[in-house]
PDB file of C-alpha atoms in Angstrom:
ATOM      1  CA  GLY A   1       8.500   1.599  14.802  1.00 65.00           C
ATOM      2  CA  VAL A   2       5.637   3.862  13.960  1.00 70.00           C
ATOM      3  CA  ILE A   3       3.440   5.567  16.520  1.00 73.00           C
ATOM      4  CA  GLY A   4       0.218   7.305  15.643  1.00 74.00           C
ATOM      5  CA  CYS A   5      -3.389   7.032  14.667  1.00 70.00           C
ATOM      6  CA  PHE A   6      -3.957   5.911  11.095  1.00 69.00           C
ATOM      7  CA  LEU A   7      -7.506   6.602   9.959  1.00 70.00           C
ATOM      8  CA  ASN A   8      -7.316   5.422   6.358  1.00 67.00           C
ATOM      9  CA  THR A   9      -4.614   2.911   5.567  1.00 69.00           C
ATOM     10  CA  LEU A  10      -3.651   2.652   1.908  1.00 73.00           C
ATOM     11  CA  ALA A  11      -1.797  -0.480   0.851  1.00 71.00           C
ATOM     12  CA  LEU A  12       0.800   0.463  -1.758  1.00 84.00           C
ATOM     13  CA  ARG A  13       3.068  -1.758  -3.836  1.00 86.00           C
ATOM     14  CA  VAL A  14       5.853  -0.292  -5.923  1.00 88.00           C
ATOM     15  CA  PHE A  15       7.935  -2.571  -8.128  1.00 86.00           C
ATOM     16  CA  LEU A  16      11.490  -1.417  -8.719  1.00 83.00           C
ATOM     17  CA  GLU A  17      13.336  -2.493 -11.826  1.00 84.00           C
ATOM     18  CA  GLY A  18      17.047  -3.156 -11.785  1.00 86.00           C
ATOM     19  CA  GLY A  19      19.062  -0.548 -13.570  1.00 89.00           C
ATOM     20  CA  GLU A  20      16.447   2.202 -13.454  1.00 89.00           C
ATOM     21  CA  GLY A  21      17.513   5.572 -12.129  1.00 93.00           C
ATOM     22  CA  PHE A  22      16.322   7.211  -8.943  1.00 94.00           C
ATOM     23  CA  ARG A  23      14.104   9.679 -10.810  1.00 94.00           C
ATOM     24  CA  ASP A  24      12.394   6.844 -12.699  1.00 93.00           C
ATOM     25  CA  ALA A  25      11.806   4.904  -9.472  1.00 92.00           C
ATOM     26  CA  LEU A  26      10.518   8.034  -7.768  1.00 93.00           C
ATOM     27  CA  GLY A  27       8.184   8.739 -10.703  1.00 94.00           C
ATOM     28  CA  ARG A  28       6.843   5.182 -10.523  1.00 92.00           C
ATOM     29  CA  ALA A  29       6.228   5.556  -6.768  1.00 92.00           C
ATOM     30  CA  ARG A  30       4.471   8.885  -7.401  1.00 95.00           C
ATOM     31  CA  ASP A  31       2.138   7.245  -9.926  1.00 95.00           C
ATOM     32  CA  VAL A  32       1.296   4.460  -7.452  1.00 92.00           C
ATOM     33  CA  VAL A  33       0.534   6.974  -4.682  1.00 91.00           C
ATOM     34  CA  LEU A  34      -1.646   9.147  -6.930  1.00 93.00           C
ATOM     35  CA  ASP A  35      -3.574   6.088  -8.140  1.00 90.00           C
ATOM     36  CA  ALA A  36      -4.080   4.931  -4.545  1.00 86.00           C
ATOM     37  CA  LEU A  37      -5.300   8.361  -3.485  1.00 86.00           C
ATOM     38  CA  ALA A  38      -7.802   8.315  -6.342  1.00 88.00           C
ATOM     39  CA  HIS A  39      -9.258   5.129  -4.814  1.00 80.00           C
ATOM     40  CA  GLN A  40      -8.895   6.028  -1.144  1.00 78.00           C
ATOM     41  CA  ASP A  41     -12.650   5.926  -0.570  1.00 82.00           C
ATOM     42  CA  VAL A  42     -12.513   2.120  -0.400  1.00 80.00           C
ATOM     43  CA  PRO A  43     -12.132   1.257   3.307  1.00 77.00           C
ATOM     44  CA  PHE A  44      -9.229  -1.004   4.319  1.00 74.00           C
ATOM     45  CA  GLU A  45     -11.695  -3.403   5.927  1.00 80.00           C
ATOM     46  CA  GLN A  46     -13.464  -3.818   2.574  1.00 84.00           C
ATOM     47  CA  VAL A  47     -10.147  -4.647   0.900  1.00 79.00           C
ATOM     48  CA  LEU A  48      -9.559  -7.325   3.546  1.00 78.00           C
ATOM     49  CA  GLU A  49     -13.004  -8.808   2.918  1.00 83.00           C
ATOM     50  CA  VAL A  50     -12.252  -9.165  -0.797  1.00 87.00           C
ATOM     51  CA  VAL A  51      -8.631 -10.333  -0.478  1.00 84.00           C
ATOM     52  CA  ARG A  52      -9.277 -12.611   2.531  1.00 81.00           C
ATOM     53  CA  PRO A  53      -5.629 -12.935   3.583  1.00 76.00           C
ATOM     54  CA  GLU A  54      -4.467 -15.696   5.901  1.00 77.00           C
ATOM     55  CA  ARG A  55      -4.737 -14.367   9.464  1.00 76.00           C
ATOM     56  CA  SER A  56      -1.951 -14.605  12.007  1.00 76.00           C
ATOM     57  CA  ALA A  57      -1.424 -12.821  15.306  1.00 76.00           C
ATOM     58  CA  ALA A  58       2.259 -12.531  14.360  1.00 78.00           C
ATOM     59  CA  ARG A  59       1.708 -10.087  11.470  1.00 71.00           C
ATOM     60  CA  THR A  60      -0.709  -7.623   9.957  1.00 67.00           C
ATOM     61  CA  PRO A  61      -3.240  -8.874   7.355  1.00 62.00           C
ATOM     62  CA  LEU A  62      -1.641  -7.563   4.153  1.00 57.00           C
ATOM     63  CA  PHE A  63       1.856  -6.384   4.960  1.00 55.00           C
TER      64      PHE A  63
END
């Protein structure tokens, strides 16, 4: 589990392709993180308002 206070949650999705090397996968993840950081001013709550995920007490809204 994770313990701590998260002030600005960034939802990240990294697609891995079969057969790609570790460096390529790591580079792809780096690009996703840098892009997310460039848009970190959008609050998580605002993302939820736009996406409107199905709510359940059994899991978090997007993950």
